[in-house]
Amino acid sequence: MEELHADRRRAESFGAASDDYDRYRPRYPRALIADLITAAGLATLDVGAGTGIASVQLIRAGATVLAVEPDSRMAGVAAGKGVTVEIATFEDWQPGSRTFDLVVFAQSFHWVQPRPALAKVRGILNPGGRLALLSNRIVPKAPTWADLDDIYSDYLGDERSSIVDATRLAEVTALIEDGGFTVDNRNVVEQLHYTTEDWLNLVFTYSNHLTLPAAARDELRGRLAERIGPHGVDAVNDALAVICTPG
Ligand SMILES: C[S@@+](CC[C@H](N)C(=O)[O-])C[C@H]1O[C@@H](n2cnc3c(N)ncnc32)[C@H](O)[C@@H]1O
């Protein structure tokens, strides 16, 4: 499996853009969130909660949420929205005697050490509890990544590939099953249109864009804006919930 979690520069890149992150990253489809909340007050842990995007949606759907997030700037945005946050990596976070009915990683599982994380999740799940990995998988359709690839290759090299592709999902599933969970995938497909500016605002919250030197980032943004032109981007979000039940 691509060991993204070892790239701490990318894992720790989000805090510098915490406000943009909260503003421009999409929320998760409501149906995926609603599916997870099987009872009012469901004790839920949101790991790598960032600015609390999933936490707030889970709370609105009826869960009681504790968030864990290592970056104090991201955590500050979440706390400002009323989310209870403990600042730590999942590896360092101390659950004490606390247990949960639901543990969520929303676009954050690839930033933790997967095997120890799965063992830790097993240890804090109540009987009948579940682990859920959420992701918005947004793919541009017009233009496509391939239409932009020659520009990206000048800046991102190998890091331009999408984080959650089909291969990675197969690898993550195998790893989770190896950790003693059964896996059930749910997805919701959304057709989206972004203005050019909104598309650029979104992709410039991705860690491979955030870790570019400022001058390269500006240049890349300008070239992408020119290539995309005034029509914006048609995209599809194949949003996914990987729901894992301990065996
Ligand atoms: C792509 S963001 C996802 C944030 C949020 N869950 C969401 O859905 O918008 C990934 C988050 O994982 C956090 N993170 C990175 N390494 C982590 C670790 N070892 N343990 C827990 N969280 C981590 C980052 O600080 C960042 O806030």
PDB file of C-alpha atoms and ligand atoms in Angstrom:
ATOM      1  CA  MET A   1       0.000   0.000   0.000  1.00  0.00           C
ATOM      2  CA  GLU A   2       1.190   3.475  -0.798  1.00  0.00           C
ATOM      3  CA  GLU A   3       2.464   4.590   2.637  1.00  0.00           C
ATOM      4  CA  LEU A   4       1.092   8.123   2.537  1.00  0.00           C
ATOM      5  CA  HIS A   5       1.042   8.440   6.330  1.00  0.00           C
ATOM      6  CA  ALA A   6       4.847   8.458   6.348  1.00  0.00           C
ATOM      7  CA  ASP A   7       4.858  11.711   4.333  1.00  0.00           C
ATOM      8  CA  ARG A   8       4.414  13.940   7.368  1.00  0.00           C
ATOM      9  CA  ARG A   9       5.051  17.087   5.313  1.00  0.00           C
ATOM     10  CA  ARG A  10       1.836  16.398   3.428  1.00  0.00           C
ATOM     11  CA  ALA A  11       0.008  15.023   6.494  1.00  0.00           C
ATOM     12  CA  GLU A  12       0.757  18.280   8.339  1.00  0.00           C
ATOM     13  CA  SER A  13       0.142  20.648   5.425  1.00  0.00           C
ATOM     14  CA  PHE A  14      -3.530  21.433   6.047  1.00  0.00           C
ATOM     15  CA  GLY A  15      -3.284  23.747   9.068  1.00  0.00           C
ATOM     16  CA  ALA A  16      -1.596  26.543   7.107  1.00  0.00           C
ATOM     17  CA  ALA A  17      -4.772  26.733   4.988  1.00  0.00           C
ATOM     18  CA  SER A  18      -7.333  25.868   7.663  1.00  0.00           C
ATOM     19  CA  ASP A  19      -9.823  28.616   6.751  1.00  0.00           C
ATOM     20  CA  ASP A  20      -9.700  27.842   3.023  1.00  0.00           C
ATOM     21  CA  TYR A  21      -9.968  24.149   3.854  1.00  0.00           C
ATOM     22  CA  ASP A  22     -13.150  24.664   5.824  1.00  0.00           C
ATOM     23  CA  ARG A  23     -14.597  26.981   3.205  1.00  0.00           C
ATOM     24  CA  TYR A  24     -13.812  25.092   0.029  1.00  0.00           C
ATOM     25  CA  ARG A  25     -13.846  21.379   0.935  1.00  0.00           C
ATOM     26  CA  PRO A  26     -17.258  19.877   0.234  1.00  0.00           C
ATOM     27  CA  ARG A  27     -19.463  18.383   2.923  1.00  0.00           C
ATOM     28  CA  TYR A  28     -20.225  14.649   2.747  1.00  0.00           C
ATOM     29  CA  PRO A  29     -23.530  13.556   1.152  1.00  0.00           C
ATOM     30  CA  ARG A  30     -26.191  13.652   3.829  1.00  0.00           C
ATOM     31  CA  ALA A  31     -27.382  10.108   3.034  1.00  0.00           C
ATOM     32  CA  LEU A  32     -23.941   8.646   3.799  1.00  0.00           C
ATOM     33  CA  ILE A  33     -23.850  10.389   7.177  1.00  0.00           C
ATOM     34  CA  ALA A  34     -27.454   9.493   8.034  1.00  0.00           C
ATOM     35  CA  ASP A  35     -26.713   5.819   7.333  1.00  0.00           C
ATOM     36  CA  LEU A  36     -24.093   5.788  10.088  1.00  0.00           C
ATOM     37  CA  ILE A  37     -26.283   7.187  12.844  1.00  0.00           C
ATOM     38  CA  THR A  38     -28.295   4.229  14.043  1.00  0.00           C
ATOM     39  CA  ALA A  39     -29.406   5.786  17.342  1.00  0.00           C
ATOM     40  CA  ALA A  40     -29.766   9.240  18.848  1.00  0.00           C
ATOM     41  CA  GLY A  41     -26.699  10.237  20.854  1.00  0.00           C
ATOM     42  CA  LEU A  42     -24.509   7.577  19.200  1.00  0.00           C
ATOM     43  CA  ALA A  43     -21.088   7.898  20.867  1.00  0.00           C
ATOM     44  CA  THR A  44     -18.846   8.826  17.955  1.00  0.00           C
ATOM     45  CA  LEU A  45     -15.134   9.525  17.628  1.00  0.00           C
ATOM     46  CA  ASP A  46     -14.098  11.590  14.580  1.00  0.00           C
ATOM     47  CA  VAL A  47     -10.389  10.963  13.962  1.00  0.00           C
ATOM     48  CA  GLY A  48      -8.307  13.470  12.002  1.00  0.00           C
ATOM     49  CA  ALA A  49     -11.345  15.699  12.250  1.00  0.00           C
ATOM     50  CA  GLY A  50      -9.645  18.712  10.700  1.00  0.00           C
ATOM     51  CA  THR A  51     -11.958  21.724  10.796  1.00  0.00           C
ATOM     52  CA  GLY A  52     -14.840  19.523  11.920  1.00  0.00           C
ATOM     53  CA  ILE A  53     -16.613  19.143   8.583  1.00  0.00           C
ATOM     54  CA  ALA A  54     -17.745  15.563   9.275  1.00  0.00           C
ATOM     55  CA  SER A  55     -18.064  16.194  13.037  1.00  0.00           C
ATOM     56  CA  VAL A  56     -20.662  18.915  12.502  1.00  0.00           C
ATOM     57  CA  GLN A  57     -22.604  16.746  10.037  1.00  0.00           C
ATOM     58  CA  LEU A  58     -22.532  13.825  12.486  1.00  0.00           C
ATOM     59  CA  ILE A  59     -23.721  16.048  15.338  1.00  0.00           C
ATOM     60  CA  ARG A  60     -26.560  17.414  13.178  1.00  0.00           C
ATOM     61  CA  ALA A  61     -27.547  13.826  12.345  1.00  0.00           C
ATOM     62  CA  GLY A  62     -27.871  13.087  16.073  1.00  0.00           C
ATOM     63  CA  ALA A  63     -24.474  11.738  17.182  1.00  0.00           C
ATOM     64  CA  THR A  64     -22.503  12.802  20.240  1.00  0.00           C
ATOM     65  CA  VAL A  65     -19.055  13.534  18.833  1.00  0.00           C
ATOM     66  CA  LEU A  66     -15.543  13.751  20.214  1.00  0.00           C
ATOM     67  CA  ALA A  67     -12.996  14.906  17.636  1.00  0.00           C
ATOM     68  CA  VAL A  68      -9.268  14.132  17.630  1.00  0.00           C
ATOM     69  CA  GLU A  69      -7.061  16.330  15.463  1.00  0.00           C
ATOM     70  CA  PRO A  70      -3.302  16.962  15.687  1.00  0.00           C
ATOM     71  CA  ASP A  71      -3.166  20.407  14.069  1.00  0.00           C
ATOM     72  CA  SER A  72      -4.165  23.155  16.490  1.00  0.00           C
ATOM     73  CA  ARG A  73      -5.216  25.536  13.666  1.00  0.00           C
ATOM     74  CA  MET A  74      -7.568  22.941  12.168  1.00  0.00           C
ATOM     75  CA  ALA A  75      -8.807  22.012  15.649  1.00  0.00           C
ATOM     76  CA  GLY A  76      -9.383  25.714  16.405  1.00  0.00           C
ATOM     77  CA  VAL A  77     -11.781  26.024  13.471  1.00  0.00           C
ATOM     78  CA  ALA A  78     -13.641  22.890  14.618  1.00  0.00           C
ATOM     79  CA  ALA A  79     -13.838  24.144  18.216  1.00  0.00           C
ATOM     80  CA  GLY A  80     -15.180  27.461  16.915  1.00  0.00           C
ATOM     81  CA  LYS A  81     -18.113  25.514  15.453  1.00  0.00           C
ATOM     82  CA  GLY A  82     -18.891  23.928  18.816  1.00  0.00           C
ATOM     83  CA  VAL A  83     -17.055  20.623  18.284  1.00  0.00           C
ATOM     84  CA  THR A  84     -15.272  19.106  21.290  1.00  0.00           C
ATOM     85  CA  VAL A  85     -11.702  18.474  20.132  1.00  0.00           C
ATOM     86  CA  GLU A  86      -8.651  16.842  21.694  1.00  0.00           C
ATOM     87  CA  ILE A  87      -5.388  17.812  20.011  1.00  0.00           C
ATOM     88  CA  ALA A  88      -3.282  14.749  19.217  1.00  0.00           C
ATOM     89  CA  THR A  89      -2.394  12.347  16.460  1.00  0.00           C
ATOM     90  CA  PHE A  90      -4.483   9.198  16.663  1.00  0.00           C
ATOM     91  CA  GLU A  91      -1.272   7.314  17.458  1.00  0.00           C
ATOM     92  CA  ASP A  92      -0.615   9.507  20.543  1.00  0.00           C
ATOM     93  CA  TRP A  93      -4.217  10.066  21.625  1.00  0.00           C
ATOM     94  CA  GLN A  94      -5.104   8.469  24.960  1.00  0.00           C
ATOM     95  CA  PRO A  95      -8.664   7.108  25.089  1.00  0.00           C
ATOM     96  CA  GLY A  96      -8.407   6.168  28.757  1.00  0.00           C
ATOM     97  CA  SER A  97     -11.511   4.139  29.568  1.00  0.00           C
ATOM     98  CA  ARG A  98     -13.645   5.812  26.875  1.00  0.00           C
ATOM     99  CA  THR A  99     -15.370   3.647  24.279  1.00  0.00           C
ATOM    100  CA  PHE A 100     -17.428   4.484  21.177  1.00  0.00           C
ATOM    101  CA  ASP A 101     -20.246   3.118  19.034  1.00  0.00           C
ATOM    102  CA  LEU A 102     -18.801   4.634  15.886  1.00  0.00           C
ATOM    103  CA  VAL A 103     -15.273   5.647  14.906  1.00  0.00           C
ATOM    104  CA  VAL A 104     -15.044   7.811  11.775  1.00  0.00           C
ATOM    105  CA  PHE A 105     -12.045   8.694   9.655  1.00  0.00           C
ATOM    106  CA  ALA A 106     -13.211  11.234   7.071  1.00  0.00           C
ATOM    107  CA  GLN A 107     -10.438  11.469   4.488  1.00  0.00           C
ATOM    108  CA  SER A 108      -7.935  10.885   7.250  1.00  0.00           C
ATOM    109  CA  PHE A 109      -7.275   7.133   7.383  1.00  0.00           C
ATOM    110  CA  HIS A 110      -4.417   7.458   4.873  1.00  0.00           C
ATOM    111  CA  TRP A 111      -2.637   9.830   7.285  1.00  0.00           C
ATOM    112  CA  VAL A 112      -2.403   7.351  10.193  1.00  0.00           C
ATOM    113  CA  GLN A 113      -0.337   4.191  10.569  1.00  0.00           C
ATOM    114  CA  PRO A 114      -3.040   1.774   9.395  1.00  0.00           C
ATOM    115  CA  ARG A 115      -2.323  -1.453  11.284  1.00  0.00           C
ATOM    116  CA  PRO A 116      -1.807   0.078  14.751  1.00  0.00           C
ATOM    117  CA  ALA A 117      -4.801   2.361  14.077  1.00  0.00           C
ATOM    118  CA  LEU A 118      -7.065  -0.612  13.341  1.00  0.00           C
ATOM    119  CA  ALA A 119      -5.930  -2.355  16.532  1.00  0.00           C
ATOM    120  CA  LYS A 120      -6.601   0.831  18.508  1.00  0.00           C
ATOM    121  CA  VAL A 121     -10.064   1.182  16.951  1.00  0.00           C
ATOM    122  CA  ARG A 122     -10.929  -2.403  17.909  1.00  0.00           C
ATOM    123  CA  GLY A 123      -9.948  -1.635  21.489  1.00  0.00           C
ATOM    124  CA  ILE A 124     -12.284   1.374  21.800  1.00  0.00           C
ATOM    125  CA  LEU A 125     -15.374   0.072  19.962  1.00  0.00           C
ATOM    126  CA  ASN A 126     -18.390  -0.926  22.018  1.00  0.00           C
ATOM    127  CA  PRO A 127     -20.036  -4.266  21.181  1.00  0.00           C
ATOM    128  CA  GLY A 128     -21.947  -3.755  17.919  1.00  0.00           C
ATOM    129  CA  GLY A 129     -19.797  -0.709  17.160  1.00  0.00           C
ATOM    130  CA  ARG A 130     -18.469   0.165  13.711  1.00  0.00           C
ATOM    131  CA  LEU A 131     -15.603   1.906  11.986  1.00  0.00           C
ATOM    132  CA  ALA A 132     -16.398   4.110   8.969  1.00  0.00           C
ATOM    133  CA  LEU A 133     -13.995   5.625   6.453  1.00  0.00           C
ATOM    134  CA  LEU A 134     -15.598   8.480   4.525  1.00  0.00           C
ATOM    135  CA  SER A 135     -14.341  10.095   1.363  1.00  0.00           C
ATOM    136  CA  ASN A 136     -15.567  12.497  -1.261  1.00  0.00           C
ATOM    137  CA  ARG A 137     -13.970  11.176  -4.448  1.00  0.00           C
ATOM    138  CA  ILE A 138     -14.267  14.121  -6.800  1.00  0.00           C
ATOM    139  CA  VAL A 139     -13.131  13.464 -10.354  1.00  0.00           C
ATOM    140  CA  PRO A 140     -13.178  16.179 -13.023  1.00  0.00           C
ATOM    141  CA  LYS A 141     -14.917  15.041 -16.221  1.00  0.00           C
ATOM    142  CA  ALA A 142     -14.598  18.138 -18.423  1.00  0.00           C
ATOM    143  CA  PRO A 143     -11.758  18.913 -18.436  1.00  0.00           C
ATOM    144  CA  THR A 144     -10.325  15.623 -17.127  1.00  0.00           C
ATOM    145  CA  TRP A 145      -7.134  15.132 -15.085  1.00  0.00           C
ATOM    146  CA  ALA A 146      -5.559  13.897 -18.341  1.00  0.00           C
ATOM    147  CA  ASP A 147      -6.388  17.247 -19.982  1.00  0.00           C
ATOM    148  CA  LEU A 148      -4.403  18.973 -17.228  1.00  0.00           C
ATOM    149  CA  ASP A 149      -1.677  16.383 -16.832  1.00  0.00           C
ATOM    150  CA  ASP A 150       1.045  18.078 -18.881  1.00  0.00           C
ATOM    151  CA  ILE A 151       0.726  21.149 -16.648  1.00  0.00           C
ATOM    152  CA  TYR A 152       0.669  19.109 -13.425  1.00  0.00           C
ATOM    153  CA  SER A 153       3.699  17.076 -14.447  1.00  0.00           C
ATOM    154  CA  ASP A 154       5.802  20.277 -14.358  1.00  0.00           C
ATOM    155  CA  TYR A 155       4.962  20.775 -10.659  1.00  0.00           C
ATOM    156  CA  LEU A 156       3.799  17.575  -8.965  1.00  0.00           C
ATOM    157  CA  GLY A 157       5.526  14.685 -10.735  1.00  0.00           C
ATOM    158  CA  ASP A 158       4.352  11.412  -9.192  1.00  0.00           C
ATOM    159  CA  GLU A 159       2.361  13.195  -6.476  1.00  0.00           C
ATOM    160  CA  ARG A 160      -0.325  14.231  -8.950  1.00  0.00           C
ATOM    161  CA  SER A 161      -2.179  10.916  -8.779  1.00  0.00           C
ATOM    162  CA  SER A 162      -5.448  10.927  -6.901  1.00  0.00           C
ATOM    163  CA  ILE A 163      -5.332   9.846  -3.244  1.00  0.00           C
ATOM    164  CA  VAL A 164      -8.310   7.515  -3.177  1.00  0.00           C
ATOM    165  CA  ASP A 165      -8.261   5.607  -6.417  1.00  0.00           C
ATOM    166  CA  ALA A 166      -9.723   2.160  -7.045  1.00  0.00           C
ATOM    167  CA  THR A 167      -6.406   0.385  -6.478  1.00  0.00           C
ATOM    168  CA  ARG A 168      -5.924   2.056  -3.164  1.00  0.00           C
ATOM    169  CA  LEU A 169      -9.458   1.151  -2.102  1.00  0.00           C
ATOM    170  CA  ALA A 170      -8.739  -2.528  -2.826  1.00  0.00           C
ATOM    171  CA  GLU A 171      -5.548  -2.299  -0.776  1.00  0.00           C
ATOM    172  CA  VAL A 172      -7.251  -0.514   2.113  1.00  0.00           C
ATOM    173  CA  THR A 173     -10.072  -3.083   2.097  1.00  0.00           C
ATOM    174  CA  ALA A 174      -7.570  -5.963   2.203  1.00  0.00           C
ATOM    175  CA  LEU A 175      -5.753  -4.306   5.088  1.00  0.00           C
ATOM    176  CA  ILE A 176      -8.961  -3.752   7.057  1.00  0.00           C
ATOM    177  CA  GLU A 177     -10.118  -7.327   6.477  1.00  0.00           C
ATOM    178  CA  ASP A 178      -6.681  -8.498   7.571  1.00  0.00           C
ATOM    179  CA  GLY A 179      -7.257  -6.466  10.764  1.00  0.00           C
ATOM    180  CA  GLY A 180     -10.320  -8.645  11.508  1.00  0.00           C
ATOM    181  CA  PHE A 181     -13.151  -6.446  10.190  1.00  0.00           C
ATOM    182  CA  THR A 182     -15.796  -7.219   7.589  1.00  0.00           C
ATOM    183  CA  VAL A 183     -16.260  -4.434   5.061  1.00  0.00           C
ATOM    184  CA  ASP A 184     -19.392  -3.071   3.436  1.00  0.00           C
ATOM    185  CA  ASN A 185     -19.154  -0.169   0.954  1.00  0.00           C
ATOM    186  CA  ARG A 186     -21.891   2.411   0.396  1.00  0.00           C
ATOM    187  CA  ASN A 187     -21.661   5.153  -2.186  1.00  0.00           C
ATOM    188  CA  VAL A 188     -23.584   8.197  -3.326  1.00  0.00           C
ATOM    189  CA  VAL A 189     -22.905   9.760  -6.726  1.00  0.00           C
ATOM    190  CA  GLU A 190     -23.282  13.516  -7.206  1.00  0.00           C
ATOM    191  CA  GLN A 191     -22.952  15.450 -10.487  1.00  0.00           C
ATOM    192  CA  LEU A 192     -21.220  18.750  -9.839  1.00  0.00           C
ATOM    193  CA  HIS A 193     -20.285  21.901 -11.669  1.00  0.00           C
ATOM    194  CA  TYR A 194     -17.594  24.257 -10.392  1.00  0.00           C
ATOM    195  CA  THR A 195     -16.714  27.698 -11.628  1.00  0.00           C
ATOM    196  CA  THR A 196     -13.030  27.834 -12.531  1.00  0.00           C
ATOM    197  CA  GLU A 197     -12.312  29.824  -9.364  1.00  0.00           C
ATOM    198  CA  ASP A 198     -14.227  27.386  -7.133  1.00  0.00           C
ATOM    199  CA  TRP A 199     -12.434  24.403  -8.685  1.00  0.00           C
ATOM    200  CA  LEU A 200      -9.039  26.001  -8.091  1.00  0.00           C
ATOM    201  CA  ASN A 201     -10.014  26.946  -4.537  1.00  0.00           C
ATOM    202  CA  LEU A 202     -10.869  23.286  -3.920  1.00  0.00           C
ATOM    203  CA  VAL A 203      -7.788  21.627  -5.424  1.00  0.00           C
ATOM    204  CA  PHE A 204      -5.479  24.114  -3.724  1.00  0.00           C
ATOM    205  CA  THR A 205      -6.605  22.627  -0.378  1.00  0.00           C
ATOM    206  CA  TYR A 206      -5.143  19.227  -1.426  1.00  0.00           C
ATOM    207  CA  SER A 207      -1.910  18.330   0.352  1.00  0.00           C
ATOM    208  CA  ASN A 208       0.055  17.831  -2.880  1.00  0.00           C
ATOM    209  CA  HIS A 209      -0.847  21.414  -3.888  1.00  0.00           C
ATOM    210  CA  LEU A 210      -0.376  22.879  -0.383  1.00  0.00           C
ATOM    211  CA  THR A 211       3.185  21.579  -0.083  1.00  0.00           C
ATOM    212  CA  LEU A 212       4.374  23.328  -3.255  1.00  0.00           C
ATOM    213  CA  PRO A 213       6.595  26.402  -2.806  1.00  0.00           C
ATOM    214  CA  ALA A 214       4.441  29.564  -2.922  1.00  0.00           C
ATOM    215  CA  ALA A 215       5.808  30.752  -6.287  1.00  0.00           C
ATOM    216  CA  ALA A 216       5.186  27.367  -7.931  1.00  0.00           C
ATOM    217  CA  ARG A 217       1.697  27.261  -6.431  1.00  0.00           C
ATOM    218  CA  ASP A 218       0.833  30.670  -7.916  1.00  0.00           C
ATOM    219  CA  GLU A 219       2.264  29.735 -11.293  1.00  0.00           C
ATOM    220  CA  LEU A 220       0.387  26.390 -11.333  1.00  0.00           C
ATOM    221  CA  ARG A 221      -2.839  28.128 -10.393  1.00  0.00           C
ATOM    222  CA  GLY A 222      -2.429  30.637 -13.220  1.00  0.00           C
ATOM    223  CA  ARG A 223      -1.705  27.961 -15.813  1.00  0.00           C
ATOM    224  CA  LEU A 224      -4.654  25.818 -14.663  1.00  0.00           C
ATOM    225  CA  ALA A 225      -6.974  28.835 -14.760  1.00  0.00           C
ATOM    226  CA  GLU A 226      -5.884  29.560 -18.320  1.00  0.00           C
ATOM    227  CA  ARG A 227      -6.304  25.927 -19.449  1.00  0.00           C
ATOM    228  CA  ILE A 228      -9.716  25.480 -17.786  1.00  0.00           C
ATOM    229  CA  GLY A 229     -10.947  28.771 -19.203  1.00  0.00           C
ATOM    230  CA  PRO A 230     -14.303  30.417 -18.485  1.00  0.00           C
ATOM    231  CA  HIS A 231     -16.528  27.313 -18.609  1.00  0.00           C
ATOM    232  CA  GLY A 232     -15.431  25.848 -15.277  1.00  0.00           C
ATOM    233  CA  VAL A 233     -15.289  22.157 -14.435  1.00  0.00           C
ATOM    234  CA  ASP A 234     -17.903  19.415 -14.666  1.00  0.00           C
ATOM    235  CA  ALA A 235     -17.126  16.796 -12.056  1.00  0.00           C
ATOM    236  CA  VAL A 236     -18.528  13.712 -10.397  1.00  0.00           C
ATOM    237  CA  ASN A 237     -18.314  12.980  -6.703  1.00  0.00           C
ATOM    238  CA  ASP A 238     -18.493   9.230  -6.107  1.00  0.00           C
ATOM    239  CA  ALA A 239     -18.658   9.636  -2.341  1.00  0.00           C
ATOM    240  CA  LEU A 240     -17.835   6.515  -0.383  1.00  0.00           C
ATOM    241  CA  ALA A 241     -18.399   5.139   3.093  1.00  0.00           C
ATOM    242  CA  VAL A 242     -16.347   2.052   3.900  1.00  0.00           C
ATOM    243  CA  ILE A 243     -18.215   0.582   6.857  1.00  0.00           C
ATOM    244  CA  CYS A 244     -16.220  -1.922   8.884  1.00  0.00           C
ATOM    245  CA  THR A 245     -17.575  -4.285  11.516  1.00  0.00           C
ATOM    246  CA  PRO A 246     -15.207  -6.162  13.818  1.00  0.00           C
ATOM    247  CA  GLY A 247     -15.486  -9.951  13.392  1.00  0.00           C
TER     248      GLY A 247
HETATM  249  C1  LIG B   1      -7.775  15.658   4.558  1.00  0.00           C
HETATM  250  S1  LIG B   1      -7.910  16.216   6.211  1.00  0.00           S
HETATM  251  C2  LIG B   1      -9.529  15.598   6.680  1.00  0.00           C
HETATM  252  C3  LIG B   1     -10.196  16.482   7.722  1.00  0.00           C
HETATM  253  C4  LIG B   1     -11.644  16.147   8.037  1.00  0.00           C
HETATM  254  N1  LIG B   1     -11.792  14.815   8.557  1.00  0.00           N
HETATM  255  C5  LIG B   1     -12.552  16.342   6.830  1.00  0.00           C
HETATM  256  O1  LIG B   1     -13.277  15.423   6.480  1.00  0.00           O
HETATM  257  O2  LIG B   1     -12.528  17.438   6.264  1.00  0.00           O
HETATM  258  C6  LIG B   1      -6.839  15.132   7.088  1.00  0.00           C
HETATM  259  C7  LIG B   1      -6.678  15.481   8.557  1.00  0.00           C
HETATM  260  O3  LIG B   1      -5.934  14.426   9.182  1.00  0.00           O
HETATM  261  C8  LIG B   1      -5.103  15.025  10.147  1.00  0.00           C
HETATM  262  N2  LIG B   1      -4.009  14.082  10.491  1.00  0.00           N
HETATM  263  C9  LIG B   1      -2.789  13.977   9.916  1.00  0.00           C
HETATM  264  N3  LIG B   1      -2.072  13.037  10.542  1.00  0.00           N
HETATM  265  C10 LIG B   1      -2.874  12.504  11.523  1.00  0.00           C
HETATM  266  C11 LIG B   1      -2.682  11.490  12.535  1.00  0.00           C
HETATM  267  N4  LIG B   1      -1.539  10.819  12.607  1.00  0.00           N
HETATM  268  N5  LIG B   1      -3.702  11.256  13.390  1.00  0.00           N
HETATM  269  C12 LIG B   1      -4.871  11.931  13.284  1.00  0.00           C
HETATM  270  N6  LIG B   1      -5.091  12.889  12.354  1.00  0.00           N
HETATM  271  C13 LIG B   1      -4.107  13.177  11.484  1.00  0.00           C
HETATM  272  C14 LIG B   1      -4.639  16.323   9.486  1.00  0.00           C
HETATM  273  O4  LIG B   1      -4.164  17.265  10.428  1.00  0.00           O
HETATM  274  C15 LIG B   1      -5.915  16.773   8.781  1.00  0.00           C
HETATM  275  O5  LIG B   1      -6.678  17.636   9.571  1.00  0.00           O
END
